[in-house]
Coordinates of N, CA and C in Angstrom, one line a residue:
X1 N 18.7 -24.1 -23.3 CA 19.7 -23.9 -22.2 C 18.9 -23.7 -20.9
X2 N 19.0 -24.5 -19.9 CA 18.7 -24.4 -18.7 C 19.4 -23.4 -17.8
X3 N 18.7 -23.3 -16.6 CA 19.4 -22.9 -15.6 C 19.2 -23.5 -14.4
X4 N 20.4 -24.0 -14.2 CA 21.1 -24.7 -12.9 C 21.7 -24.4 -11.7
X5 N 21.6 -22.8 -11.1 CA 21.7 -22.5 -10.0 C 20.8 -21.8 -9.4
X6 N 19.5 -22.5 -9.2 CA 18.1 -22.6 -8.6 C 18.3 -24.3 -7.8
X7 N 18.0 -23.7 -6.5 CA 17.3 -25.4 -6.2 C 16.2 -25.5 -6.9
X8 N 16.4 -27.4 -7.1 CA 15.0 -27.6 -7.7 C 13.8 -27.8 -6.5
X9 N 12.3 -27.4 -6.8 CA 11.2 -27.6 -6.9 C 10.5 -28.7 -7.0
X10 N 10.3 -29.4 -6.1 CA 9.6 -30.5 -6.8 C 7.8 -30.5 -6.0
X11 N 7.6 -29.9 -5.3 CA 6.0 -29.7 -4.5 C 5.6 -28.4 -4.5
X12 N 4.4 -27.7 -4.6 CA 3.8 -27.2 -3.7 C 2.3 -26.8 -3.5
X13 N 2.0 -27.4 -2.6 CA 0.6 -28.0 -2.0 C 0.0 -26.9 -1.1
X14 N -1.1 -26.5 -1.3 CA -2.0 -25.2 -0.7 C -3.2 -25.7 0.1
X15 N -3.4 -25.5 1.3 CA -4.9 -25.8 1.7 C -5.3 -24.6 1.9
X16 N -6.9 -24.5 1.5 CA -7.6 -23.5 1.6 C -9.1 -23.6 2.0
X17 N -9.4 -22.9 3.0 CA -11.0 -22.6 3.5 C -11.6 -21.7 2.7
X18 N -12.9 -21.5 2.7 CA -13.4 -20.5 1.8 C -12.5 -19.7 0.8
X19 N -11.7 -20.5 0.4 CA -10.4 -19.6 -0.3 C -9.8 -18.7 -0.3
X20 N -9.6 -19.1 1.2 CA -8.3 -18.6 2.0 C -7.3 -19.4 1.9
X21 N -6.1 -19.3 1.5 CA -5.2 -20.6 1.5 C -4.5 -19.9 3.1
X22 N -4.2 -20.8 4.5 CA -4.1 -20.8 5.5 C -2.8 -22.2 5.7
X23 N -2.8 -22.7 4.8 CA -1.4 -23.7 4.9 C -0.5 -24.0 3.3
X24 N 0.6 -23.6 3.4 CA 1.4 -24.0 2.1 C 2.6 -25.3 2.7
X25 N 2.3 -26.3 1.8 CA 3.6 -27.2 1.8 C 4.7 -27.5 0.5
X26 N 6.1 -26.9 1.1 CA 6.7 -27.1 -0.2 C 7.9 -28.0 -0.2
X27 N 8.1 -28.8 -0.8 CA 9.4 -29.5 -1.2 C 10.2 -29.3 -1.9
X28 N 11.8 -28.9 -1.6 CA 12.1 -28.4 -2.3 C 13.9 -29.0 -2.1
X29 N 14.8 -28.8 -3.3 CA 16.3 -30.0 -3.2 C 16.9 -29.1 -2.0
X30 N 17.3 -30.0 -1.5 CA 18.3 -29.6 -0.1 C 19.8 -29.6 -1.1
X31 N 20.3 -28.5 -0.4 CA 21.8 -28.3 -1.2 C 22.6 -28.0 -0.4
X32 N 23.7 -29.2 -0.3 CA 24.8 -29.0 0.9 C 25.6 -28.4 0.5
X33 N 26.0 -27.6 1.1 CA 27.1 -26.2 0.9 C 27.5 -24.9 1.9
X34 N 27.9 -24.3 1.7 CA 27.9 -23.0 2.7 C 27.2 -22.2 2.5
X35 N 26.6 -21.3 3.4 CA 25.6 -20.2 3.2 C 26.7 -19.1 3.0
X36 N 26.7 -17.7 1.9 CA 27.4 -17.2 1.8 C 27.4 -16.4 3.5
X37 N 26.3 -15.9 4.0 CA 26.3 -15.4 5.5 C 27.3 -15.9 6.1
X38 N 28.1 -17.2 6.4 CA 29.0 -17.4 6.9 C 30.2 -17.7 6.5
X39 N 30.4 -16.9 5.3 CA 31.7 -16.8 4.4 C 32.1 -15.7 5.3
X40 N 33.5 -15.3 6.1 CA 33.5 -14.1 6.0 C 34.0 -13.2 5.3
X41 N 34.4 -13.4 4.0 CA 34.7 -12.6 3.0 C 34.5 -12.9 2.1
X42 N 34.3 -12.3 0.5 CA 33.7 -12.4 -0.8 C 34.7 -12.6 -1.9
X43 N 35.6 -12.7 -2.3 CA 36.5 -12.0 -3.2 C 35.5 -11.9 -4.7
X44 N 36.6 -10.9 -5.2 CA 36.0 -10.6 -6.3 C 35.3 -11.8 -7.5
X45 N 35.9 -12.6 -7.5 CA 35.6 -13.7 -8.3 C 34.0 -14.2 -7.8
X46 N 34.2 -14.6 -6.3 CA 32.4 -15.0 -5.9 C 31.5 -14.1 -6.4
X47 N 31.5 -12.4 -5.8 CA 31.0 -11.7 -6.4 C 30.9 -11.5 -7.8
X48 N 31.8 -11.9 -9.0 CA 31.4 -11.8 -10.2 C 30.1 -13.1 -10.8
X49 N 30.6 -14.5 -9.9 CA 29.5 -15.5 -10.0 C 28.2 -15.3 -9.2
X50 N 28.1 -14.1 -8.4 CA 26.4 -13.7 -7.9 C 26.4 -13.4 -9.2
X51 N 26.7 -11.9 -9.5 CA 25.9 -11.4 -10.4 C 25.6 -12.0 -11.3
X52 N 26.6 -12.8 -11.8 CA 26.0 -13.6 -12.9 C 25.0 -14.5 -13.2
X53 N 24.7 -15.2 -11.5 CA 23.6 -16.2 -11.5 C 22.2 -15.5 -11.2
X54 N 22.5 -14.1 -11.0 CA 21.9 -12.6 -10.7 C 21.1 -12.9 -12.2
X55 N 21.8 -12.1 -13.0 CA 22.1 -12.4 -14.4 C 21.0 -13.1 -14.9
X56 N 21.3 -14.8 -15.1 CA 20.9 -15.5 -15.4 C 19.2 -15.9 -15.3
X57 N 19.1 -15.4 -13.6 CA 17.7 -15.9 -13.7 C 16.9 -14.9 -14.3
X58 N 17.3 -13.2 -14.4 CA 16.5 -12.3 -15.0 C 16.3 -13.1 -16.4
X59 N 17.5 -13.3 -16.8 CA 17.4 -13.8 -18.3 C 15.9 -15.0 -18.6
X60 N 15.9 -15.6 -17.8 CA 15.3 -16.7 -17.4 C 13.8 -16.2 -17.1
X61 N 13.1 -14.8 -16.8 CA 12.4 -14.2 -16.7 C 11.7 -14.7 -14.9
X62 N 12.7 -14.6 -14.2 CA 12.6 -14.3 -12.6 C 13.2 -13.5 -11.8
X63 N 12.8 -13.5 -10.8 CA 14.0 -12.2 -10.2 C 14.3 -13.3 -8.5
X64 N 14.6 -12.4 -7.8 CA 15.2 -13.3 -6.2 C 14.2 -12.6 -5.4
X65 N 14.1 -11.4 -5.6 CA 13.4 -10.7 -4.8 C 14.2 -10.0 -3.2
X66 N 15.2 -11.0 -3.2 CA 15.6 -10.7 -1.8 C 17.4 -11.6 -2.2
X67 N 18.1 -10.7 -3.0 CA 19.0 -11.2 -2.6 C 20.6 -11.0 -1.6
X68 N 20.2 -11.8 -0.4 CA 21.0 -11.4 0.7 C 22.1 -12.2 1.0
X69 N 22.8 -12.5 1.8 CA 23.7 -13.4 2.5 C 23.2 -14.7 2.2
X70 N 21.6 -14.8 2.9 CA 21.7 -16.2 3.4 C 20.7 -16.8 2.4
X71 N 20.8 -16.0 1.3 CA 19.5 -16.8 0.0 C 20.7 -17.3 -0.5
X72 N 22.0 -17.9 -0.8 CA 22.7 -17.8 -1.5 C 23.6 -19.4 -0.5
X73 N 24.1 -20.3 -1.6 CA 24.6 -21.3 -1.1 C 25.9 -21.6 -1.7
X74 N 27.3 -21.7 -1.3 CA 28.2 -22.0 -2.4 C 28.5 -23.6 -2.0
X75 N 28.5 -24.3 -3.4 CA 29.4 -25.7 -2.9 C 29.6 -26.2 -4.5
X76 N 31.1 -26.6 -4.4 CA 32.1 -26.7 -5.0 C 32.6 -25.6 -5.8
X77 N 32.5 -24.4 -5.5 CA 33.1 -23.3 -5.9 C 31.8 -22.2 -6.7
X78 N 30.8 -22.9 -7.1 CA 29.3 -22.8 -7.5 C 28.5 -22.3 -6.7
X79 N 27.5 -21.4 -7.3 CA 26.4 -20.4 -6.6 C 25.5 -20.9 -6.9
X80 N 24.6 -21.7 -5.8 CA 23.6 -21.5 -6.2 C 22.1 -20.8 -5.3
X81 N 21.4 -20.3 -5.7 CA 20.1 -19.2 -5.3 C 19.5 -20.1 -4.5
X82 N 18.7 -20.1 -3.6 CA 17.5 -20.7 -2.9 C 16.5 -19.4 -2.4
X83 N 15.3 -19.6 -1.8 CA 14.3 -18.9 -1.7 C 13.8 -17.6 -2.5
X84 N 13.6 -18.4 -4.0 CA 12.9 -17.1 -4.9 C 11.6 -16.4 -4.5
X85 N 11.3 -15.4 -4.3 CA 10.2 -14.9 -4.2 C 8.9 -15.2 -5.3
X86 N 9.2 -15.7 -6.3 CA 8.0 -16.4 -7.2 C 7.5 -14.8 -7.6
X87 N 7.4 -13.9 -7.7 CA 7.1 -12.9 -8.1 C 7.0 -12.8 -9.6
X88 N 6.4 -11.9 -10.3 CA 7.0 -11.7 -11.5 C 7.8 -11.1 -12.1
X89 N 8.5 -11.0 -12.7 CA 10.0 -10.2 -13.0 C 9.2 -9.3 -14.0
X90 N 9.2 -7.9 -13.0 CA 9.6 -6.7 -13.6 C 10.6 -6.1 -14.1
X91 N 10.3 -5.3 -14.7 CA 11.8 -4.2 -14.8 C 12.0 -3.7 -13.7
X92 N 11.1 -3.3 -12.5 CA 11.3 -2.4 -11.5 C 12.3 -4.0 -10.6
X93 N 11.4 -5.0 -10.5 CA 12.1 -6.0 -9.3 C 13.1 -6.3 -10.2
X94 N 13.7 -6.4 -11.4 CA 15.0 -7.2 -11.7 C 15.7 -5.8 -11.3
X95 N 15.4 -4.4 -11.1 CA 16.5 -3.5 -11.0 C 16.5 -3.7 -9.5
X96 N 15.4 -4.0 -8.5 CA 15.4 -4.0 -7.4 C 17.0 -5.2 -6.9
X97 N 17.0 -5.9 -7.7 CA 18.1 -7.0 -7.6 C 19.3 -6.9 -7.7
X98 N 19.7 -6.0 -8.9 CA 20.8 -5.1 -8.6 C 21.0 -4.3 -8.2
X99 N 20.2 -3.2 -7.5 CA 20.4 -2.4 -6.2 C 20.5 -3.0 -5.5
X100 N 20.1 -4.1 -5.0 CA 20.2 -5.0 -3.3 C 21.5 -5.9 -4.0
X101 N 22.3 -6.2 -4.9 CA 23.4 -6.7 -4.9 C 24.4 -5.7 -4.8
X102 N 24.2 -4.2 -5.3 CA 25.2 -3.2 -5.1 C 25.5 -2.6 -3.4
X103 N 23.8 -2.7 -2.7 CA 23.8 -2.9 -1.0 C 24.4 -3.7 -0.4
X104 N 24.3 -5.1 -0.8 CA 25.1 -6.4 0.5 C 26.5 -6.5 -0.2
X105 N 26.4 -6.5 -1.1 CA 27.6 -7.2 -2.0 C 28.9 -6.0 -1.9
X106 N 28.2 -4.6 -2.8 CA 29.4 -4.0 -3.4 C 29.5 -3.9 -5.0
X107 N 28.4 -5.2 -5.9 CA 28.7 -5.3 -6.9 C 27.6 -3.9 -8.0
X108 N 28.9 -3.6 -8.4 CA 28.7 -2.3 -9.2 C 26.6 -2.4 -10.3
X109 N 25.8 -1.5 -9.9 CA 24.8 -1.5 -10.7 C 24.9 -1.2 -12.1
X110 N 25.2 -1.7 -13.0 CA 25.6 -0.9 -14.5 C 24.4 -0.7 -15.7
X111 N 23.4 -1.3 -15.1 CA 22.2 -1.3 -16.1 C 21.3 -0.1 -15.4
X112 N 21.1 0.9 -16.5 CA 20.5 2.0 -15.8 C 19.3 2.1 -17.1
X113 N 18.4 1.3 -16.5 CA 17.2 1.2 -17.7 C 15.8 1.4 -17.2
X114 N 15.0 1.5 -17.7 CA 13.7 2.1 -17.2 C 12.9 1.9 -15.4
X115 N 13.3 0.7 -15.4 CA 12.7 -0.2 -14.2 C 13.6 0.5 -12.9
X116 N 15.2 1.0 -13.2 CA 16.1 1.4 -12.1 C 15.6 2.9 -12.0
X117 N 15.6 3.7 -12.8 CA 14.5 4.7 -13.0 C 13.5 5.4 -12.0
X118 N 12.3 4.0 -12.8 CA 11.2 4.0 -11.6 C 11.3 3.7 -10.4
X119 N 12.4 2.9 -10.1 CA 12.5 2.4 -8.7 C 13.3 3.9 -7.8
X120 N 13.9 3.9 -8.3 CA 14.8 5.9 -8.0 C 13.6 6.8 -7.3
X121 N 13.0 6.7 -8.8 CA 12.1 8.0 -8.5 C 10.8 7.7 -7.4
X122 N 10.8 6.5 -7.2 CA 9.7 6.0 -6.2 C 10.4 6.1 -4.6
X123 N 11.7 6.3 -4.6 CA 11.9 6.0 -3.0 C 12.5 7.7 -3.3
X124 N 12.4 8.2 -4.1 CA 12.9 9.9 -3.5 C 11.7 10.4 -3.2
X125 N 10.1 9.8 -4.4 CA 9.3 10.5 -3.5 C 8.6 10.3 -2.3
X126 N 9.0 8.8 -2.3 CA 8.4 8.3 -0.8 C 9.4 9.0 0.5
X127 N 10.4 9.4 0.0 CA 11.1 10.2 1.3 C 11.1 11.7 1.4
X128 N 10.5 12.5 0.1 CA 10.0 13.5 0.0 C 8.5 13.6 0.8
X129 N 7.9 12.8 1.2 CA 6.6 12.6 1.2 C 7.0 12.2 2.9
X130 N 7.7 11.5 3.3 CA 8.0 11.1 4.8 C 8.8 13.0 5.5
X131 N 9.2 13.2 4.7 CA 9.7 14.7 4.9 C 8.9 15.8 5.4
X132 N 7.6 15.7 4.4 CA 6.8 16.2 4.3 C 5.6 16.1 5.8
X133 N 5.5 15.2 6.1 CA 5.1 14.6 7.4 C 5.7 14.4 8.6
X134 N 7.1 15.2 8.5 CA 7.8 15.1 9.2 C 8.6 14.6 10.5
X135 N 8.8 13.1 9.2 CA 9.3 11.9 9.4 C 10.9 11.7 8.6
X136 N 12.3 10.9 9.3 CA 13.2 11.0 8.5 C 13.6 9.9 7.3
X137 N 13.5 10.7 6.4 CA 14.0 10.0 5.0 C 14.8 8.7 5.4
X138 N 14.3 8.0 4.6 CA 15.6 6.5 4.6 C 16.0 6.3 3.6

């Protein structure tokens, strides 16, 4: 079973000096559709097809890293993802992905597993610690 709401991939080319890489070129499928950023509303049905393609790429062992408005393309009723962060899919970034879908979206977090956890306990103490330096919590 594949997954089909990723643009495809077809290049990416690196130049590097002393191995510094200082230029990336990528190619990648152009997909005509709407950007959800200029949807101005969601209904609940779109929102059930994020999470799902949400979903999917965890399954897939990727994450988005940044899923906002304008990473997101609908055409013919269809979601599909653009600009993955290539990262590795943690537990911490696949929860990071459902927190930032319950931030833009609205759509409920319901997996409360180790990675959502650690992610919790890392920004209460990084704002304990901004507190502490007496700086205001975010």
């Amino acid at each position: 079973e594949g997954l089909n709401t990723l643009n495809d991939f077809y290049l990416l080319a690196e130049r590097k000096t002393l191995r510094f890489v200082h230029t990336y070129i990528m190619i990648i499928e152009y997909i005509d559709g709407i950007e959800l950023c200029d949807m101005p509303d969601i209904d609940d049905a779109l929102k059930n097809k994020i999470q799902q393609s949400i979903n999917a790429l965890h399954q897939h062992g990727m994450v988005s890293g940044d899923p906002h408005r304008g990473n997101f393309i609908i055409k013919n009723g269809e979601v599909r993802i653009i600009d993955l962060s290539g990262k590795r899919a943690s537990a911490q970034r696949k929860a990071k992905d459902r927190i930032d879908l319950e931030r833009h979206y609205g759509i409920k977090n319901e997996i409360r597993d180790l990675g959502y956890y650690l992610l919790v306990y890392r920004k209460k103490m990084r704002n304990f610690m901004r507190r502490l330096k007496g700086k205001p919590a975010r």
